[in-house]
Coordinates of C-alpha atoms and ligand atoms in Angstrom, one line a residue:
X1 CA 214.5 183.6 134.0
X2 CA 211.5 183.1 135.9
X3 CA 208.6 185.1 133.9
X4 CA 205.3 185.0 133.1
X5 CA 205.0 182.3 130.4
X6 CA 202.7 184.0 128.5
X7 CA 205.4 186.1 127.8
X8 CA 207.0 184.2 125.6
X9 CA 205.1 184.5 122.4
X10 CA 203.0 188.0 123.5
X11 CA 202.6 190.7 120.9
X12 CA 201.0 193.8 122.6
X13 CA 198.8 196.5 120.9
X14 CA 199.0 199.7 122.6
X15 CA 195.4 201.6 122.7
X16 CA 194.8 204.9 123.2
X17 CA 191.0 204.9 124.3
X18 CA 190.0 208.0 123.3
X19 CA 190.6 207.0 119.6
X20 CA 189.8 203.5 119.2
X21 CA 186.0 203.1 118.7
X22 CA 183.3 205.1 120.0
X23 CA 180.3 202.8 120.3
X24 CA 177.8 205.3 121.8
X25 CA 178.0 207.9 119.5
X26 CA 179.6 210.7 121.7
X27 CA 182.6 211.0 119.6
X28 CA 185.3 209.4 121.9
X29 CA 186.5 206.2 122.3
X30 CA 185.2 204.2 124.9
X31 CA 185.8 200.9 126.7
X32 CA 182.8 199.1 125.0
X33 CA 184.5 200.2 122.0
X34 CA 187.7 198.2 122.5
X35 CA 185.3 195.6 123.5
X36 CA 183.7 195.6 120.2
X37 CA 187.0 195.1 118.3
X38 CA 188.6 192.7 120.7
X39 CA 188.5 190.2 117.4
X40 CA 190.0 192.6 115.0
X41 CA 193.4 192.5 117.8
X42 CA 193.1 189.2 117.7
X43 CA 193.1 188.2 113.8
X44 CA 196.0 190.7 113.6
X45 CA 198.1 188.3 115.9
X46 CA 197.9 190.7 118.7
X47 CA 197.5 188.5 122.4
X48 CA 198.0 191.5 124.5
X49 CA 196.7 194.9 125.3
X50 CA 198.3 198.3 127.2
X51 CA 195.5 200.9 127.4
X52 CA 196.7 204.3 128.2
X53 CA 195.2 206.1 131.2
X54 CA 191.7 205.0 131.3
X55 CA 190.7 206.3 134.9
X56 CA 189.3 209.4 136.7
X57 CA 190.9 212.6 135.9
X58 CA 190.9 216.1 134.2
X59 CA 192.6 215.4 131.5
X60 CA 195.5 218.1 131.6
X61 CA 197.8 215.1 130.6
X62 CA 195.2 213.1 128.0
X63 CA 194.4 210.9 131.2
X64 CA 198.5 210.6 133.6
X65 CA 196.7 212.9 135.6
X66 CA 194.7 210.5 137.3
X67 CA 192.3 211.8 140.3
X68 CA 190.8 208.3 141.1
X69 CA 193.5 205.3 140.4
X70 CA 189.7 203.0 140.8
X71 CA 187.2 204.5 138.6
X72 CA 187.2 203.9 134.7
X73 CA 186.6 207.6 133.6
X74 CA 183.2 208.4 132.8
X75 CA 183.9 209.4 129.2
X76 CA 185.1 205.3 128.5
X77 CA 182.3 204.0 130.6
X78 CA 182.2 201.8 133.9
X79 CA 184.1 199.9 136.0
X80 CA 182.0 197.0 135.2
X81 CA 183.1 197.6 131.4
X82 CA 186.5 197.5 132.0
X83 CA 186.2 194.3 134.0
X84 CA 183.8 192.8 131.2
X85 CA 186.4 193.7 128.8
X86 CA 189.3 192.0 130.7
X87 CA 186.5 188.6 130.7
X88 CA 186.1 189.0 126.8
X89 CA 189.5 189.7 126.6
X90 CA 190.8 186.6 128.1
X91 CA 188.0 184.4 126.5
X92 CA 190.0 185.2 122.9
X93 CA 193.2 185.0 124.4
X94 CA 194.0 188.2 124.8
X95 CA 195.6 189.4 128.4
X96 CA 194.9 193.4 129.4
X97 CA 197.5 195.8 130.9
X98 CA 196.6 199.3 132.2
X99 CA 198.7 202.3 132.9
X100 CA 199.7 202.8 136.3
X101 CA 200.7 206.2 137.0
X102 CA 202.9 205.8 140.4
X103 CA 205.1 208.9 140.5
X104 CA 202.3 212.0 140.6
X105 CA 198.7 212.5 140.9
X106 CA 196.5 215.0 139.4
X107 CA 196.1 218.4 141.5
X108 CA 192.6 217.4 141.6
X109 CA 192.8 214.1 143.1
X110 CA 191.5 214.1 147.2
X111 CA 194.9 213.0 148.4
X112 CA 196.2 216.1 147.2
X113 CA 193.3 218.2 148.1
X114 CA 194.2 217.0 152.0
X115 CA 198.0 217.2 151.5
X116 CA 197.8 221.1 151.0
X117 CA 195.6 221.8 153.9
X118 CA 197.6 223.6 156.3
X119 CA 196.6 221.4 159.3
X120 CA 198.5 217.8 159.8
X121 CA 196.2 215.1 158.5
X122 CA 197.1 211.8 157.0
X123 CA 198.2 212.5 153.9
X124 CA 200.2 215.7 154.7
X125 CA 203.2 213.6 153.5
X126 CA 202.1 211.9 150.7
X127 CA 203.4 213.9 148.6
X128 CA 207.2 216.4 148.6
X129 CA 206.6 220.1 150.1
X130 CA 208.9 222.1 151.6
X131 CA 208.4 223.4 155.3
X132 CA 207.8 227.5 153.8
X133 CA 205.7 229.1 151.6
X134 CA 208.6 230.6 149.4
X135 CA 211.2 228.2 149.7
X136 CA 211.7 225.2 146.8
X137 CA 212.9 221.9 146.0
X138 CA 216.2 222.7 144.7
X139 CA 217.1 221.3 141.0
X140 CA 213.2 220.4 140.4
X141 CA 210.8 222.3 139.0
X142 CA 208.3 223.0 142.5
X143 CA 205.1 225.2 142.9
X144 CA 204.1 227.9 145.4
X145 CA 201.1 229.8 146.4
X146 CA 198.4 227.6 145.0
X147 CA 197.2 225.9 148.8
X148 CA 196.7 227.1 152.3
X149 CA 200.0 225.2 153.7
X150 CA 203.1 227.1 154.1
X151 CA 205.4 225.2 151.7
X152 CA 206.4 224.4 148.1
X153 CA 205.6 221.2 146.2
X154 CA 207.5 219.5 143.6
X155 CA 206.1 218.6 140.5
X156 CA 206.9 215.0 138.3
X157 CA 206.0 216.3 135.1
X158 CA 203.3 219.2 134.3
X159 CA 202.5 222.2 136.8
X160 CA 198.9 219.8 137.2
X161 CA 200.9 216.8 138.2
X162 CA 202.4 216.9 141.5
X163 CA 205.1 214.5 142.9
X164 CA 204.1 211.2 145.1
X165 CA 206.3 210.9 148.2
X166 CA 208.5 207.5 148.3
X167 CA 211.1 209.4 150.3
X168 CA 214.7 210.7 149.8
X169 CA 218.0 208.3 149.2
X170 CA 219.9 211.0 151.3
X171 CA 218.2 213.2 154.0
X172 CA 220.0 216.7 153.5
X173 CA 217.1 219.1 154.9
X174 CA 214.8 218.9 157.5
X175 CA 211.4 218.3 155.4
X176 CA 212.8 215.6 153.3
X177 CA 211.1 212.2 154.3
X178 CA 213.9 209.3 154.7
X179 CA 212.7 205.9 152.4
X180 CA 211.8 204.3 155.6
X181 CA 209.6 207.0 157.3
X182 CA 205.8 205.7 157.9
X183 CA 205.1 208.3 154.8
X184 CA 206.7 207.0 152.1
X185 CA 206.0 202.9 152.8
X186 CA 202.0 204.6 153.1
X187 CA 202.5 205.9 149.3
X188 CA 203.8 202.9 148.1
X189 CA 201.4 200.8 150.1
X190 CA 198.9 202.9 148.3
X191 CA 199.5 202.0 145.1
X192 CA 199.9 198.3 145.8
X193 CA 196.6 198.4 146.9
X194 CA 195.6 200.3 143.6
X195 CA 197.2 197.1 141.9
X196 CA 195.6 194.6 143.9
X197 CA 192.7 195.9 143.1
X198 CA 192.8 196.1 139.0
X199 CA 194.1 192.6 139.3
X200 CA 191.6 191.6 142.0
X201 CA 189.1 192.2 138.7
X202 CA 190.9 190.6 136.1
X203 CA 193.6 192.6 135.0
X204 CA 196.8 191.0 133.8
X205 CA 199.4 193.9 135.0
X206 CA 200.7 197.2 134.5
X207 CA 202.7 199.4 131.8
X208 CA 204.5 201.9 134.3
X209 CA 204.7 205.3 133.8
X210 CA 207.7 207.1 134.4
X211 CA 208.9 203.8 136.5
X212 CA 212.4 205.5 137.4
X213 CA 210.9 208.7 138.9
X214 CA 209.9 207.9 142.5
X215 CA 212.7 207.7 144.9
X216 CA 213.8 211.5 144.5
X217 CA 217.6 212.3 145.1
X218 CA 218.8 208.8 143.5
X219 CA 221.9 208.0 142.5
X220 CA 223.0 207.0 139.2
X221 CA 222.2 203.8 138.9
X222 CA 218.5 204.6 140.5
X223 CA 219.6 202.0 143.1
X224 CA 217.1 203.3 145.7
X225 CA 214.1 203.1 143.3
X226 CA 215.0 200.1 141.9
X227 CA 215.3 198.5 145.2
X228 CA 211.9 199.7 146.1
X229 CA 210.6 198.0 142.6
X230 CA 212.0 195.3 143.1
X231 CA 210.5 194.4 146.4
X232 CA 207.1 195.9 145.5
X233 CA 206.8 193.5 142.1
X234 CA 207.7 189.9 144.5
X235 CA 205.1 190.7 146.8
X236 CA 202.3 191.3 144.0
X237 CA 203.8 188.9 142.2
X238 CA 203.7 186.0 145.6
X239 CA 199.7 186.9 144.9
X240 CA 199.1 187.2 141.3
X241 CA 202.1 184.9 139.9
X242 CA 201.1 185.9 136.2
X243 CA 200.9 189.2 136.4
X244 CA 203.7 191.4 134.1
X245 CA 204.8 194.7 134.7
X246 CA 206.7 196.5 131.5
X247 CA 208.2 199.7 132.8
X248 CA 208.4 203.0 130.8
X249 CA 212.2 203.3 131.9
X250 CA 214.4 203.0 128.4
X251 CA 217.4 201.3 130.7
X252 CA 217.2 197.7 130.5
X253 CA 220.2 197.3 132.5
X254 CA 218.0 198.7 135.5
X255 CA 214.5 198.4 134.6
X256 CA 215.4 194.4 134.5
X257 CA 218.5 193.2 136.3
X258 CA 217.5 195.4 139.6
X259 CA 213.6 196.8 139.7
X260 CA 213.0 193.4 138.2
X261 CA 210.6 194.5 135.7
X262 CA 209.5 191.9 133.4
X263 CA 210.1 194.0 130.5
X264 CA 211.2 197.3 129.8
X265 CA 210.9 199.2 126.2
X266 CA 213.6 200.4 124.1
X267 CA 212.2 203.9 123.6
X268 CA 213.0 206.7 121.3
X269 CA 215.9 208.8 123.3
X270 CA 218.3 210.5 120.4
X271 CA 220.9 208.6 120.0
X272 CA 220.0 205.2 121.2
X273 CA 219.7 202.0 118.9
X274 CA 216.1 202.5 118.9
X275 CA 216.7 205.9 117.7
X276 CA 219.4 204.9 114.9
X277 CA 217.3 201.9 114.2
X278 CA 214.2 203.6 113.2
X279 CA 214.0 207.5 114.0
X280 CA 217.1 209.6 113.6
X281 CA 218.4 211.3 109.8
X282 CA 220.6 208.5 109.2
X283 CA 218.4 205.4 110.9
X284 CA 219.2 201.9 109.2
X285 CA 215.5 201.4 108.3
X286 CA 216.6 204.4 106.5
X287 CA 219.1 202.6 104.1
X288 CA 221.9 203.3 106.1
X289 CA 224.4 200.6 108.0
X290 CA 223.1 199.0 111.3
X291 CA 226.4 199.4 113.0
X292 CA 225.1 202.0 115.5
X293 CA 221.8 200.2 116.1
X294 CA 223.0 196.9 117.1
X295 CA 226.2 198.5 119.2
X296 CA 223.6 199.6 121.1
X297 CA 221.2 197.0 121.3
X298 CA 223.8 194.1 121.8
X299 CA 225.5 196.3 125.1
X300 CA 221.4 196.0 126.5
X301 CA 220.9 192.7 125.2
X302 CA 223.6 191.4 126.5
X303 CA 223.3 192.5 130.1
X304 CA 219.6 191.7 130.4
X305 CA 218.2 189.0 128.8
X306 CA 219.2 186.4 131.6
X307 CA 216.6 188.7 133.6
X308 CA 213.7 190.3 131.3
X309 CA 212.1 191.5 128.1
X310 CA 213.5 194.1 126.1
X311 CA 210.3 196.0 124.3
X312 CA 210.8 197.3 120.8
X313 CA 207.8 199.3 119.8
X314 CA 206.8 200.8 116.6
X315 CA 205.5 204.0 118.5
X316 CA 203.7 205.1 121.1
X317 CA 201.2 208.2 122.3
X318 CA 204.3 210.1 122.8
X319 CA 206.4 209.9 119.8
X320 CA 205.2 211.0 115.7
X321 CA 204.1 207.9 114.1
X322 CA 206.5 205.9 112.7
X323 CA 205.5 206.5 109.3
X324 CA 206.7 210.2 109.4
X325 CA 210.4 208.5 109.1
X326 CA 209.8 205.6 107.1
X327 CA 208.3 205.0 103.4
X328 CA 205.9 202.1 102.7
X329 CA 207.9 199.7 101.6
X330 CA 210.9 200.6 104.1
X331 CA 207.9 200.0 107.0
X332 CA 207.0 196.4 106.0
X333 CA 211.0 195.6 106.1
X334 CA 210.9 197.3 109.1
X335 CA 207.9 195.9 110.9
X336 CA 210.0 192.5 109.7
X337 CA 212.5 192.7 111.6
X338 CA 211.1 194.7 114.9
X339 CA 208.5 191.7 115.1
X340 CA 211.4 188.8 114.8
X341 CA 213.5 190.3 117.9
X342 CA 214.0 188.9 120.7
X343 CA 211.7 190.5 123.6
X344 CA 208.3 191.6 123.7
X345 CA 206.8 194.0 121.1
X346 CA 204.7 196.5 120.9
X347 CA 202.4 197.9 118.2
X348 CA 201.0 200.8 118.2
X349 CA 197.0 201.3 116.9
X350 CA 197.0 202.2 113.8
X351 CA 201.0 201.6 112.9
X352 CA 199.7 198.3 111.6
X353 CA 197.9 200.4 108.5
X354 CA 200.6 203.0 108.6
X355 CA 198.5 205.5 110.0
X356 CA 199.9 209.3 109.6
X357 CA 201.2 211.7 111.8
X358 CA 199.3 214.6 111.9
X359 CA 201.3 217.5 112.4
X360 CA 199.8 220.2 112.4
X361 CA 196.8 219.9 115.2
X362 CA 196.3 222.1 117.8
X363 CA 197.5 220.6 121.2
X364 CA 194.7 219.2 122.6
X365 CA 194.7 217.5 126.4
X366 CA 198.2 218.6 127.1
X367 CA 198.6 216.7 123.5
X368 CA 200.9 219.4 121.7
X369 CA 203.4 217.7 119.3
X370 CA 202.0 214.2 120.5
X371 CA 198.6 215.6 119.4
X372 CA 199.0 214.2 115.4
X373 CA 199.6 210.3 116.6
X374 CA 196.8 210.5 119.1
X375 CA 194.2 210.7 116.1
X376 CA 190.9 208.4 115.8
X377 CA 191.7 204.7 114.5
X378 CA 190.5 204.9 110.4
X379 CA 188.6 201.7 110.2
X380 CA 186.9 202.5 106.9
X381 CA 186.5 204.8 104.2
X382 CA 183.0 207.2 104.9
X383 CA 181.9 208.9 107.5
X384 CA 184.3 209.8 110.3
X385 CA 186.5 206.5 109.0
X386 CA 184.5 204.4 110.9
X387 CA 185.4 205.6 113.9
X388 CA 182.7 207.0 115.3
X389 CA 178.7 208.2 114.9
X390 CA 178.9 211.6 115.5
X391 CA 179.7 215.0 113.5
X392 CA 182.7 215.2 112.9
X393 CA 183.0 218.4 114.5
X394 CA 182.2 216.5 117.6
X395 CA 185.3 214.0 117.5
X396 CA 188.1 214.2 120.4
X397 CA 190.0 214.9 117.4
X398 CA 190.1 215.0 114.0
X399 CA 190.4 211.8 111.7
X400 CA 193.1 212.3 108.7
X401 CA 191.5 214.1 106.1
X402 CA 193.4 213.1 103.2
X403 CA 191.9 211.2 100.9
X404 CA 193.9 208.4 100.8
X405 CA 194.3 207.6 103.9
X406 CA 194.7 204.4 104.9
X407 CA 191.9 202.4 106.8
X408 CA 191.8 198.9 107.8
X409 CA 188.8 197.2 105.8
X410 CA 190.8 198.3 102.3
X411 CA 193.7 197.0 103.7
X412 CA 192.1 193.3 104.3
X413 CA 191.3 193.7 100.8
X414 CA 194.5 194.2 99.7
X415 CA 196.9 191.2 99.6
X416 CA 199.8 193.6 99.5
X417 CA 199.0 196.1 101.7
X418 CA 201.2 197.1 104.9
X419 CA 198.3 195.3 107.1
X420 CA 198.9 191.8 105.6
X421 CA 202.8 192.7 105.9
X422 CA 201.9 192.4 109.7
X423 CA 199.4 190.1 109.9
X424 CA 202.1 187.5 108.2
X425 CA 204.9 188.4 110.6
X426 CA 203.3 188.0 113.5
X427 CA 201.9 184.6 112.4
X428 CA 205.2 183.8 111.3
X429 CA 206.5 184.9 115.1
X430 CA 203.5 182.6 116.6
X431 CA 204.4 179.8 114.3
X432 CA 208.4 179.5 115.3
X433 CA 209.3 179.5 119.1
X434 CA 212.8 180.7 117.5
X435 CA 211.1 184.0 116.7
X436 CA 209.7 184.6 120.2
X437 CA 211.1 186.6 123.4
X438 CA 213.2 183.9 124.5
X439 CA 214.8 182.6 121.3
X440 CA 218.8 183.1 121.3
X441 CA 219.6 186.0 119.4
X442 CA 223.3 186.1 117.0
X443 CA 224.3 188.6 114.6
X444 CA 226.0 187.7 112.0
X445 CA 226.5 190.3 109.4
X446 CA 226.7 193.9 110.3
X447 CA 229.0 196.4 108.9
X448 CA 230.4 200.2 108.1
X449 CA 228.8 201.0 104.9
X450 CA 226.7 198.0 104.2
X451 CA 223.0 198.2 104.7
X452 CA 222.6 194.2 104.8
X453 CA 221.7 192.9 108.7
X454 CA 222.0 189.2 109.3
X455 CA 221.3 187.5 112.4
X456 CA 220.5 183.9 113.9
X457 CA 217.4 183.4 116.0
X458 CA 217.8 179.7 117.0
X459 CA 218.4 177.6 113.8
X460 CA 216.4 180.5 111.7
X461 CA 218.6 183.1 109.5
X462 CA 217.3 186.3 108.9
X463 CA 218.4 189.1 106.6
X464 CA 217.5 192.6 105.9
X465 CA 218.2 195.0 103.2
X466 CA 215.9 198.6 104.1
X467 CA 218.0 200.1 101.0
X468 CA 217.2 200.8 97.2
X469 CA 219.9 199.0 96.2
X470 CA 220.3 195.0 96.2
X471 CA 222.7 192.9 98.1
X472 CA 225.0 190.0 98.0
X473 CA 224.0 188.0 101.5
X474 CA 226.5 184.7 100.9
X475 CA 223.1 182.9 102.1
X476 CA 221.6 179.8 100.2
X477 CA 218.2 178.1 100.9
X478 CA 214.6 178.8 100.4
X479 CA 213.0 181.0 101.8
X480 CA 210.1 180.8 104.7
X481 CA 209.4 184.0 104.3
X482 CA 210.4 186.6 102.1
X483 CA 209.3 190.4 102.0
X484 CA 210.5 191.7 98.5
X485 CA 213.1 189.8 96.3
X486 CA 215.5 187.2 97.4
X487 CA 217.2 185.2 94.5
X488 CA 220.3 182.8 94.5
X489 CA 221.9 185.1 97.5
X490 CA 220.9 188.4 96.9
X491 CA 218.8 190.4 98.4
X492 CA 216.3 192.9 96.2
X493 CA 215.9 196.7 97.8
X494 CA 213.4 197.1 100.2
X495 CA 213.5 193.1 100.9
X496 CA 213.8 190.8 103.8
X497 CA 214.2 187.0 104.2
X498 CA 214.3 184.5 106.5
X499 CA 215.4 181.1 105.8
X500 CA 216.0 177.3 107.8
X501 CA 219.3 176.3 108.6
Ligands
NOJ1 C1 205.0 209.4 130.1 C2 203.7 209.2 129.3 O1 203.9 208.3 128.3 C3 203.4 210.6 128.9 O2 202.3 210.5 127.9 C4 203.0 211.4 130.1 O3 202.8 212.8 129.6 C5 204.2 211.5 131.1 N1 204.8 210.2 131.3 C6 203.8 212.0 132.4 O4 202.9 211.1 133.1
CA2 CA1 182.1 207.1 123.3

């Protein structure tokens, strides 16, 4: 597999800049912020960072409704702070992804502007309109009567965010753009030049938004868009050999074998391993069997890991936080074994203290049920939680009010808080090349009715018990790590281990 060696052993925080740290006292998060609690990422055993959105736009989408793809918005500061922050970055160690958004724009951005003038101009192509003011894109959701040009455009995602133009597998009517048409190689010329240049200044690649979206009219197997990934990646990659792209697809089996993604997360879609691992009534981490989870997982596994990176991740901006499903205890045991997979993991801000979902606030940036995980970082106990120096009426949202909730300076206090849980497992993940991305992955116990997960990573054993009840494991040997209770074979509730060969 020919990756990015820093792959290997790379744990990846996920920020969401609004709610990391506002340093200048205007009650968002900014870019100097993150810059300010680089080291905090980096004594957690985090190497890597994905910042959400961070560019030009109005917002309707908390930021993937970007109106300049080259300009840091001017709520998280400057250019030159983003590029200061990739230098500080990489002085600790610590490699930066941002968030390309290749499949729409915002309504606002100037390509767009152009594209519904009803004269001809460059970029009356760049994106997919119909030839007639009343007539739409069939089987997508499409907008009229917003523009001077007579025609429809198709939308990616929100009414704000119209579709880019990479062209249609199969030409059926006459204003359809085939893939190779001088349009649709302009679009995706444009936003390899928007990569060149974020990587021109230091950044080390690109999350993906929506990776799976741009050829429209695909077949199953996205073969088109895949194709046009594929070739897009080798030609940054000829330039910027260490770049790595994770895509926001949830298909291994495509995002890696054929767009040749470097990694690709295992998000929450009902039903999937990830889904009965962690999220759904009867997940494992729950106490229940692992059966459905690793079906799932080994049928991926297996047909990508010769190529890429599976991605677990213990949230993200989209989903409720993780610790709406899972209880203290269940989370450490969880965090566990999530952080000893093979792949490249992800940790959301905030999961690492067990931060709350917050469900009941008002949407806010096109938010709505995402809203309650999008809230400010709780650093420490008083004002604001450390987040930030303004009122708090003045905050991009709300911290939690309750008053225990967790911040991260009690937590390093507290030798058994959920904090030190992670801190030790991802030490324990840079300590053992076993433990990291490339490691050979085995399971060895998992069955109907049994809540006890074994499986071999290299010569390391690991087992898992997320229930209330203890287990006989069959296993001998002391332990290099232990979560819970583990005593001549059997494994306390709520435990883990993990033990030589
Ligand atoms: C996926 C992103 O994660 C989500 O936050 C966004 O709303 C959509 N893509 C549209 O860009
Ligand atoms: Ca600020």
């Amino acid at each position: 597999m020919n990756r990015p060696a820093w792959l290997k052993d790379a744990v990846f925080y996920e920020i969401y800049p609004s709610s990391f740290y506002d340093s200048n006292g205007d009650g968002i998060g900014d870019i100097n912020g993150i810059r300010q609690k680089l080291p905090y990422v980096k004594d957690l055993g985090c190497n890597a960072l994905w910042l959400n959105p961070c560019f030009d736009s109005p917002f309707k989408d908390g930021g993937y409704d970007v109106r300049d793809y080259k300009l840091v918005a001017p709520r998280y500061g400057t250019n030159e702070d983003l590029f200061a922050l990739f230098r500080e970055a990489h002085e600790l160690g610590i490699r930066v992804l941002l968030d390309l958004v290749p499949g729409h724009t915002s309504e606002e951005h100037p390509w767009f502007r152009m594209s519904g003038q009803a004269e001809r101009n460059e970029y009356s192509d760049r994106y997919v309109w119909t030839d007639f003011w009343i007539k739409g894109t069939p089987g997508h959701p499409y907008i009229g009567g917003e523009t001077p040009r007579n025609g429809t455009y198709m939308l990616n995602f929100f009414k704000c965010q119209p579709a880019l133009n990479y062209g249609w597998a199969k030409v059926t009517e006459s204003w359809q753009t085939p893939l190779d048409a001088p349009a649709a190689k302009a679009t995706r010329d444009a936003m390899a030049d928007v990569m060149r240049f974020w990587l021109g200044h230091g950044c080390d690649g690109f999350r993906v938004d929506m990776a799976n979206s741009l050829v429209k009219g695909d077949d199953e197997n996205k073969s088109y868009t895949c194709a046009l990934w594929k070739k897009l990646l080798n030609e940054l990659r000829a330039e910027f050999p260490q770049a790595a792209w994770v895509a926001e697809w949830g298909w291994p089996k495509q995002a890696l074998c054929l767009a040749d993604f470097d990694m690709d997360f295992y998000l929450d879609h009902p039903g999937n391993g990830y889904n009965r691992l962690v999220r759904s009534a009867d997940a494992y981490l729950k106490g229940n069997d692992p059966l459905a989870f690793a079906t799932d997982y080994l049928d991926q596994y297996g047909a990508s890991h010769a190529d890429g990176y599976i991605s677990f991740i213990t949230g993200n901006h989209d989903t409720p936080r993780i610790s709406w499903y899972l209880t203290g205890d269940q989370l450490k045991v969880g965090y566990a074994l999530l952080f000893t997979l093979p792949g490249v993991p992800f940790l959301y801000y905030g999961d690492e203290i067990g931060m709350r979902y917050l469900e009941t606030l008002p949407t806010k940036e096109g938010g709505y049920t995402r809203t309650g995980s999008r809230t400010p970082m709780q650093w420490a106990k008083g004002p604001n939680l450390g987040f930030s120096q303004a009122a708090a009426d003045a905050l991009y949202l709300p911290v939690d009010p309750a008053p225990d909730a967790p911040t991260a300076a009690e937590q390093a206090k507290d030798p058994g808080s959920l904090l030190h849980t992670v801190k030790a497992v991802l030490a324990l993940r840079h300590r053992f090349p076993d433990l990291q991305a490339d490691g050979s992955f085995e399971v060895l116990h998992a069955q109907q009715g049994d809540p006890l997960f074994v499986y071999r990573r290299g010569k390391l054993t690991l087992a898992v018990n997320p229930s209330q009840k203890a287990v006989e494991t069959g296993l001998a040997g002391t332990p290099l790590f232990q979560i819970g209770a583990f005593e001549a074979g059997r494994l306390g509730p709520c435990s883990f281990v993990m033990l030589a060969e």
